[in-house]
mmCIF file of C-alpha atoms in Angstrom:
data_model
loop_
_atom_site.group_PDB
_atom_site.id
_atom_site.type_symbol
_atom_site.label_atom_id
_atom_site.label_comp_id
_atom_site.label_asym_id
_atom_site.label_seq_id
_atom_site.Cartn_x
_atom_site.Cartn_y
_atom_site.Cartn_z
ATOM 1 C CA UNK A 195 25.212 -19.394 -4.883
ATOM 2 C CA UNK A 196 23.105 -17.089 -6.314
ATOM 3 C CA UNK A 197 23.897 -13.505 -6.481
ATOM 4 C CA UNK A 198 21.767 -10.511 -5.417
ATOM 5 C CA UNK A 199 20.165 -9.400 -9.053
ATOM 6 C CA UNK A 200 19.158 -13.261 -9.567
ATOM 7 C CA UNK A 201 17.215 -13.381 -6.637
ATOM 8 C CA UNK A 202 13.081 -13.154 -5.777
ATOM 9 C CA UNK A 203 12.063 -10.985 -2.715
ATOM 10 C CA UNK A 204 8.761 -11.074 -1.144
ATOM 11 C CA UNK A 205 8.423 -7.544 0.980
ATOM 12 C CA UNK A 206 5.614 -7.178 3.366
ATOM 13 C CA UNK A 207 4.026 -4.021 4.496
ATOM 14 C CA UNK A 208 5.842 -2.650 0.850
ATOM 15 C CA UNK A 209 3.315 0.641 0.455
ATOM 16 C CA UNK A 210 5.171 2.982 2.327
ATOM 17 C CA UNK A 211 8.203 4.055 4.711
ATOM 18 C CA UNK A 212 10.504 0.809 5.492
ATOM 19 C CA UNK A 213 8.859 -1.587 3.579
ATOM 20 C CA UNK A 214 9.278 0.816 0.339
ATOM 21 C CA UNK A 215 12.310 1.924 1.152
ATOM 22 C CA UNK A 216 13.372 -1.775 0.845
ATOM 23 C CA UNK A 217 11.381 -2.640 -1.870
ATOM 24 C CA UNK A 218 12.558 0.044 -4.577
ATOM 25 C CA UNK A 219 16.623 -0.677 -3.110
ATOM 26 C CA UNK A 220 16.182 -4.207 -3.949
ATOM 27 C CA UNK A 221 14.820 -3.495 -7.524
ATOM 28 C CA UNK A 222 17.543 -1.287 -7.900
ATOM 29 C CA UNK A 223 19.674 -4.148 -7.416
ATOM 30 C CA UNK A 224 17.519 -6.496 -9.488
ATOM 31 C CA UNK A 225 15.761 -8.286 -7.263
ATOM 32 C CA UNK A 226 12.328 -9.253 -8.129
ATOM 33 C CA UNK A 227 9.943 -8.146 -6.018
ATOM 34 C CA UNK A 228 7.161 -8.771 -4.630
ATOM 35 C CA UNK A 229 5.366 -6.339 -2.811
ATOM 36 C CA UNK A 230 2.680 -6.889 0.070
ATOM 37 C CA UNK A 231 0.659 -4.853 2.424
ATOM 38 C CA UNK A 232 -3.168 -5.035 3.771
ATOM 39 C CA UNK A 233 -3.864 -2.124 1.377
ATOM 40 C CA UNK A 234 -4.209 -2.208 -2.614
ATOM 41 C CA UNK A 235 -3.306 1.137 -3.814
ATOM 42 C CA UNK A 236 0.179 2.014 -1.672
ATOM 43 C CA UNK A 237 1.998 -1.482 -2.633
ATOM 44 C CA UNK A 238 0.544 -0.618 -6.483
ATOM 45 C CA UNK A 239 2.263 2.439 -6.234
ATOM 46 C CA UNK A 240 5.595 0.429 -5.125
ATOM 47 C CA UNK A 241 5.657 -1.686 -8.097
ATOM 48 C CA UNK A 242 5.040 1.189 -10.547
ATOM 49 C CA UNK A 243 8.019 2.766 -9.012
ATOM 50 C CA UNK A 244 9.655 -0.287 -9.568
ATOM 51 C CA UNK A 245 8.710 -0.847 -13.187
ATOM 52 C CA UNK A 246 9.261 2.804 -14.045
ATOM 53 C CA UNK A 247 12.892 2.096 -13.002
ATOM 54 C CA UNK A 248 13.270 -1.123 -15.438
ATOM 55 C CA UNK A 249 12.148 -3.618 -12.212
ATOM 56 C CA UNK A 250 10.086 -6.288 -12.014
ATOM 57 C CA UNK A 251 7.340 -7.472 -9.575
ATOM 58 C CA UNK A 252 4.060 -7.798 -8.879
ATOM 59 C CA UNK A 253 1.750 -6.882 -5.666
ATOM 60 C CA UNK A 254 -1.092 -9.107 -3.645
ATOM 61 C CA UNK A 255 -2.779 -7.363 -0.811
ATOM 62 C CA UNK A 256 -1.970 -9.740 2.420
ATOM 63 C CA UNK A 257 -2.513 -9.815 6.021
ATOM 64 C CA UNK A 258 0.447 -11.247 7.575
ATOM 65 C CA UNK A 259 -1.696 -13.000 10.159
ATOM 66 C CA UNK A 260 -3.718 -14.901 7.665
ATOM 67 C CA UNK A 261 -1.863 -17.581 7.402
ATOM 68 C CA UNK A 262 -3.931 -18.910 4.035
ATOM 69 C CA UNK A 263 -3.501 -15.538 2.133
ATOM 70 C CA UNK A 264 0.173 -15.795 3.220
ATOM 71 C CA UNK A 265 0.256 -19.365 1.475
ATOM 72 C CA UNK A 266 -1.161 -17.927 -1.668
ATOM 73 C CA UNK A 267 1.487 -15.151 -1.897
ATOM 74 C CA UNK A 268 4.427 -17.299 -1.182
ATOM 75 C CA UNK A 269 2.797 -19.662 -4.186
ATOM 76 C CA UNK A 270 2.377 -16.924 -6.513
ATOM 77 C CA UNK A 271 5.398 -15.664 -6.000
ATOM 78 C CA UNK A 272 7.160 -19.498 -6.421
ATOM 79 C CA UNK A 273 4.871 -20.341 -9.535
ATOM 80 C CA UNK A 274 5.731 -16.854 -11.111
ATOM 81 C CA UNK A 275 9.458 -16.471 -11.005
ATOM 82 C CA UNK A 276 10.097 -20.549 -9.960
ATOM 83 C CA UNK A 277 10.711 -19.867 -6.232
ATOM 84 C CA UNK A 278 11.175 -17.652 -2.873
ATOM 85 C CA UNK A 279 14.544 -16.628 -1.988
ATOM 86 C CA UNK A 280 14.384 -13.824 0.752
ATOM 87 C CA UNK A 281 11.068 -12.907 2.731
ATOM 88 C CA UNK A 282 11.741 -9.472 4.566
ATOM 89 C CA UNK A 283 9.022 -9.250 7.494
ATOM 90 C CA UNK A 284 8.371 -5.656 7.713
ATOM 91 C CA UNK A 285 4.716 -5.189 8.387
ATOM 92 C CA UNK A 286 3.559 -4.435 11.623
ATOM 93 C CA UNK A 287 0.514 -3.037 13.013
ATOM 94 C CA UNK A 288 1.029 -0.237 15.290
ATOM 95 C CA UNK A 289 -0.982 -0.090 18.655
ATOM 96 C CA UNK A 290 -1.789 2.706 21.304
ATOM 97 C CA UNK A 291 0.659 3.276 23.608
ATOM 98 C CA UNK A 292 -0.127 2.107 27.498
ATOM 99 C CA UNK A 293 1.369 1.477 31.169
ATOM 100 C CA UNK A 294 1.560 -2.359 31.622
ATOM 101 C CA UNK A 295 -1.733 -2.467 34.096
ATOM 102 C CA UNK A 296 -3.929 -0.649 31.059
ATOM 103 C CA UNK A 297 -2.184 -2.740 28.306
ATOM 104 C CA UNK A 298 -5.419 -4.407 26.478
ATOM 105 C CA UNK A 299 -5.584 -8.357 25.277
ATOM 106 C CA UNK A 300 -6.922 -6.616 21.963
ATOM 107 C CA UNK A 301 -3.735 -4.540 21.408
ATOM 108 C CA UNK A 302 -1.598 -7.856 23.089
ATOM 109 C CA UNK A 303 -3.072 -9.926 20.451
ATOM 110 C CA UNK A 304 -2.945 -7.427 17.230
ATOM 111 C CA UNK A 305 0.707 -6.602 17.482
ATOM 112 C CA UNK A 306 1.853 -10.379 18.002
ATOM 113 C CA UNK A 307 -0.644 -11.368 15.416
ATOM 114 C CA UNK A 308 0.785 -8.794 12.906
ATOM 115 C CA UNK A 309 4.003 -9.555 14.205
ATOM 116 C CA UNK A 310 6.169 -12.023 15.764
ATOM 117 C CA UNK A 311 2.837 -14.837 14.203
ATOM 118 C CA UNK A 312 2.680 -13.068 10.893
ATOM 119 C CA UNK A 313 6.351 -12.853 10.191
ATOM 120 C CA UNK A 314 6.638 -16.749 11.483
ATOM 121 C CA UNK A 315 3.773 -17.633 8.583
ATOM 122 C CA UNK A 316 5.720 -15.749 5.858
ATOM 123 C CA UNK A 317 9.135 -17.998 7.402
ATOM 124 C CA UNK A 318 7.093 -21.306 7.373
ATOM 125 C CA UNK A 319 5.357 -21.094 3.980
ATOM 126 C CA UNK A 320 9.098 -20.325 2.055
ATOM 127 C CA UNK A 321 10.993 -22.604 4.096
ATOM 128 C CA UNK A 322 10.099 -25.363 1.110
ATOM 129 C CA UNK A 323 11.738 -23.645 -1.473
ATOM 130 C CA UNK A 324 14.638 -22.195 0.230
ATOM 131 C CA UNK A 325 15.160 -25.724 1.916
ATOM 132 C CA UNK A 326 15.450 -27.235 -1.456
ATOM 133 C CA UNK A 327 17.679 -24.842 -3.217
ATOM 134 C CA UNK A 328 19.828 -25.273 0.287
ATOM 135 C CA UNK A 329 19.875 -21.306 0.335
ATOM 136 C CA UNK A 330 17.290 -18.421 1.787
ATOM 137 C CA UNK A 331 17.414 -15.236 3.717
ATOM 138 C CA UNK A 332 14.852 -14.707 6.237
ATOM 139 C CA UNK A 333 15.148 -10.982 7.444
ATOM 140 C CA UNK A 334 12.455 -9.841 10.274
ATOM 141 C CA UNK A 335 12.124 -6.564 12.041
ATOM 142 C CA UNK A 336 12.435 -5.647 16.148
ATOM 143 C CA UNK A 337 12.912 -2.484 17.842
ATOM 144 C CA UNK A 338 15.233 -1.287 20.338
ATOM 145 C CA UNK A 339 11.709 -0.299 21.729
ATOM 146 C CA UNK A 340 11.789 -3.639 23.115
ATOM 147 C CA UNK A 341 15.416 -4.731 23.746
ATOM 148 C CA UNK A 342 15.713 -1.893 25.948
ATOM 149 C CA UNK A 343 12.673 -1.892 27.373
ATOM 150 C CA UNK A 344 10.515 1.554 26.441
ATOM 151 C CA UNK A 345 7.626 2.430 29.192
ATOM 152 C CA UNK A 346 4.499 2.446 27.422
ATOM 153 C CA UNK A 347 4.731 0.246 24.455
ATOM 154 C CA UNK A 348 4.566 -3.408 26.095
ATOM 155 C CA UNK A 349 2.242 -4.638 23.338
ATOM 156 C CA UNK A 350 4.834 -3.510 20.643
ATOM 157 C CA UNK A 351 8.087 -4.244 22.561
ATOM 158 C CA UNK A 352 7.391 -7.309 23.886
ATOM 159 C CA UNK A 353 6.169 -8.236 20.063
ATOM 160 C CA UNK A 354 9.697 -7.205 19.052
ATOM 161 C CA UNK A 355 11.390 -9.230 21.531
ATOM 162 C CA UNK A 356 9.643 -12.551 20.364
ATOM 163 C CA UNK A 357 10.526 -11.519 17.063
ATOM 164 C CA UNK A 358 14.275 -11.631 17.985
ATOM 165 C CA UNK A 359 13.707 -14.868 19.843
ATOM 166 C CA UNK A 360 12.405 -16.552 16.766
ATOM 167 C CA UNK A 361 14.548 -15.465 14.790
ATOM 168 C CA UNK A 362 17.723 -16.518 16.725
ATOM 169 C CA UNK A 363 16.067 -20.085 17.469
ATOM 170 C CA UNK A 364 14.882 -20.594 13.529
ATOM 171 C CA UNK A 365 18.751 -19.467 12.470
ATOM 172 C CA UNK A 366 20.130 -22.491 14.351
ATOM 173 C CA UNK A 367 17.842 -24.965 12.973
ATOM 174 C CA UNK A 368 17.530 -23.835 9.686
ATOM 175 C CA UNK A 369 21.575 -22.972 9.090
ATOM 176 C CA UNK A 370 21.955 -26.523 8.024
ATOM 177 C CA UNK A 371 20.085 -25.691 4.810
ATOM 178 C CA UNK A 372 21.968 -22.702 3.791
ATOM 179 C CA UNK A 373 19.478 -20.264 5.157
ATOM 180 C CA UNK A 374 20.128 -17.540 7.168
ATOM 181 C CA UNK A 375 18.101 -15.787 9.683
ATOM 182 C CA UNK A 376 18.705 -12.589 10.801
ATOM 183 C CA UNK A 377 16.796 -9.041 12.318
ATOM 184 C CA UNK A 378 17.272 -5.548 11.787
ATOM 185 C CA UNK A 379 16.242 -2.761 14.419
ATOM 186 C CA UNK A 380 16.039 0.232 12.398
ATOM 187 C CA UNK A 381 15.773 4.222 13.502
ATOM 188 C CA UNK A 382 14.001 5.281 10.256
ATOM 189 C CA UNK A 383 11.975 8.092 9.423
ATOM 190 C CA UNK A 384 8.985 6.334 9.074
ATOM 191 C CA UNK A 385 5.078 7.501 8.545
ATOM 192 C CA UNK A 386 4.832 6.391 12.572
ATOM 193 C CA UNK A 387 7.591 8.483 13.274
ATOM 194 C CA UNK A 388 6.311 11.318 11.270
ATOM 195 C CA UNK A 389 2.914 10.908 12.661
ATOM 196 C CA UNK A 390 4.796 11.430 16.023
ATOM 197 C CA UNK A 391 6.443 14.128 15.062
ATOM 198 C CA UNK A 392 3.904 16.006 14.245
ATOM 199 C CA UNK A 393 1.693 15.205 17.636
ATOM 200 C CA UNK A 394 5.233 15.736 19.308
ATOM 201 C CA UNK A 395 7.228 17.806 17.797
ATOM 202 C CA UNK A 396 9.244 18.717 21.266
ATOM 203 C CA UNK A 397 9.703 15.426 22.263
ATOM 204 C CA UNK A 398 10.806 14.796 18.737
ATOM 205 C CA UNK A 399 13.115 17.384 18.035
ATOM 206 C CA UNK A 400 14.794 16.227 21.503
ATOM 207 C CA UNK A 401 15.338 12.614 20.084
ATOM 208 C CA UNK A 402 16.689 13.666 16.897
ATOM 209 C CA UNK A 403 19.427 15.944 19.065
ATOM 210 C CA UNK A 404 20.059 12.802 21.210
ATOM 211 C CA UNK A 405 20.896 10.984 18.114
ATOM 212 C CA UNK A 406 24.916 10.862 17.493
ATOM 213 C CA UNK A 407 24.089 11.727 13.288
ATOM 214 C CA UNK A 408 21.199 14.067 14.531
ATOM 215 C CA UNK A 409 19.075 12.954 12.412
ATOM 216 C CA UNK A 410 16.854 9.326 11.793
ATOM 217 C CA UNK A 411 17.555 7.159 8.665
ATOM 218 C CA UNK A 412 16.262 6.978 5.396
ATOM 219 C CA UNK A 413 14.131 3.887 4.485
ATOM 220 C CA UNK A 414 15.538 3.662 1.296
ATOM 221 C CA UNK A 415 19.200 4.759 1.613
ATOM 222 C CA UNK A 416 20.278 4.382 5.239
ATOM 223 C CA UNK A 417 18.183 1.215 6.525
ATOM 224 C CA UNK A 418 17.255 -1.029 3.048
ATOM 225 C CA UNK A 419 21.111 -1.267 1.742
ATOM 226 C CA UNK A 420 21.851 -3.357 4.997
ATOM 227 C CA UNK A 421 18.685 -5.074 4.131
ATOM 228 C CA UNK A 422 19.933 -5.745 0.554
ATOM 229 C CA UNK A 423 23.731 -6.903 2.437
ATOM 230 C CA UNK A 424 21.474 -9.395 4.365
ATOM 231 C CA UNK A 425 19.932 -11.050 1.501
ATOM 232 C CA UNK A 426 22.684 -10.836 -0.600
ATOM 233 C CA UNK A 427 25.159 -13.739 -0.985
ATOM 234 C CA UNK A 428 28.002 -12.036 0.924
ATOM 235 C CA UNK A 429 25.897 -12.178 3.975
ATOM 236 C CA UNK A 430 26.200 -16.723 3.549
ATOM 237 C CA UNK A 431 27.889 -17.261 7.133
ATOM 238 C CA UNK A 432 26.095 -14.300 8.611
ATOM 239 C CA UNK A 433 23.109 -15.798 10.958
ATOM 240 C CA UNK A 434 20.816 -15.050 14.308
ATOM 241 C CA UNK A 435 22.388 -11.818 14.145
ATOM 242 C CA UNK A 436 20.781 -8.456 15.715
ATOM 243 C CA UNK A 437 21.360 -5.634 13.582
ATOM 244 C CA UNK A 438 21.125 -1.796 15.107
ATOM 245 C CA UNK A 439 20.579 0.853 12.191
ATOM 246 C CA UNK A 440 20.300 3.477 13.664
ATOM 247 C CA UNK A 441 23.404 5.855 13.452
ATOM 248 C CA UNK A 442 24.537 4.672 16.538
ATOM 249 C CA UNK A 443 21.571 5.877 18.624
ATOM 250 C CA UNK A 444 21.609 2.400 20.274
ATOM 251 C CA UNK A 445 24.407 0.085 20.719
ATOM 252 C CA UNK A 446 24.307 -3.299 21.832
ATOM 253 C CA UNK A 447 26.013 -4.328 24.891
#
């Protein structure tokens, strides 16, 4: 079994909050990563970062929904470094906020394609390479947004809840092959969450308070070590798991 510093990570949405966060922990480690997001110049800054630091990786600009560019990455990254052993869906495309009658199909339809679709293309294209190494980490992204049901964002929540579905039904089929499946609901300070915070600062402040730590996470030291735990080989019998980071803010029933 490989350990963590032998392993290839492809990161989506890498150029900033989560996605970074995750990226520049698991280069710390030794992963090498690759680092993908629909814009050039953020995920260029993440591998600098990472190279600066002795780390290796490269960057492609990727939509997660196009499920040809997503083939290309997951080839790169396999003819590069020999194959694909973790795929951390991160991205996600963020929609406006609405009651369930005012809910558009455009906003439906760009958070599941960015989403629970574009994390299942990133899962399909590696399962080939961790199926024949019999070992792969698959680590996707939901919200408590949606497993407790928050008014106002059914686009995103009910995204976030397919995500969790998937995940839990693609960790019993592929646990045969030594590939776990799991999916982490962070509370991170995030550029969404900043962007909030700034249109709501009230309304944030009163969240933070609510919050057991007072305070939200850190991409890169509060939410990405779990990540690195789940991709790591310590996390082998560990699969279809929800994982709440979020200082205890929300705890599973």
């Amino acid at each position: 079994m490989k350990q963590l510093n032998e392993k290839v990570a492809i990161v989506t949405g890498a150029g900033q909050g989560i996605g970074k966060g995750i990226a520049l922990c698991l280069a710390k480690r030794g992963v090498k990563v690759i680092a993908t997001g629909r814009r050039l110049e953020p995920i260029e800054q993440t591998i600098a970062e990472i190279k600066a630091l002795g780390g290796e990786g490269f960057t492609m600009t990727c939509d997660s929904a196009d499920r040809a560019r997503v083939d290309e990455v997951v080839k790169a990254a396999a003819e590069k470094y020999g194959t694909v052993d973790v795929v951390v869906n991160n991205a996600q495309a963020i929609v406006p906020s609405a009651p369930v009658e005012e809910t558009t199909y455009e906003n439906m339809l760009k958070a599941w394609q960015s989403g629970v679709i574009g994390a299942l293309n990133y899962m399909q294209a590696a399962f080939p390479y961790m199926k024949a190494q019999h070992e792969g980490r698959i680590i996707n992204f939901a919200s408590a947004t949606g497993m407790f049901g928050i008014a106002g964002q059914l686009a995103y929540g009910s995204n976030k809840e397919a995500i969790r579905g998937m995940t839990k039904i693609a960790a019993k089929e592929w646990g045969q092959y030594g590939i776990c499946v799991n999916v982490v609901l962070p509370g991170a300070e995030s550029p969404a969450a900043k962007a909030w915070a700034q249109k709501f600062p009230e309304e944030y402040a009163k969240q933070v308070n609510l919050n057991p730590m007072k305070r939200f996470g850190d991409p890169e030291n509060d939410i990405a070590p779990v990540v690195a735990f789940l991709a790591g080989p310590d996390s082998c019998y560990y699969s279809g798991q929800s994982v709440i980071v979020d200082g205890a803010n929300s705890i599973m029933p």
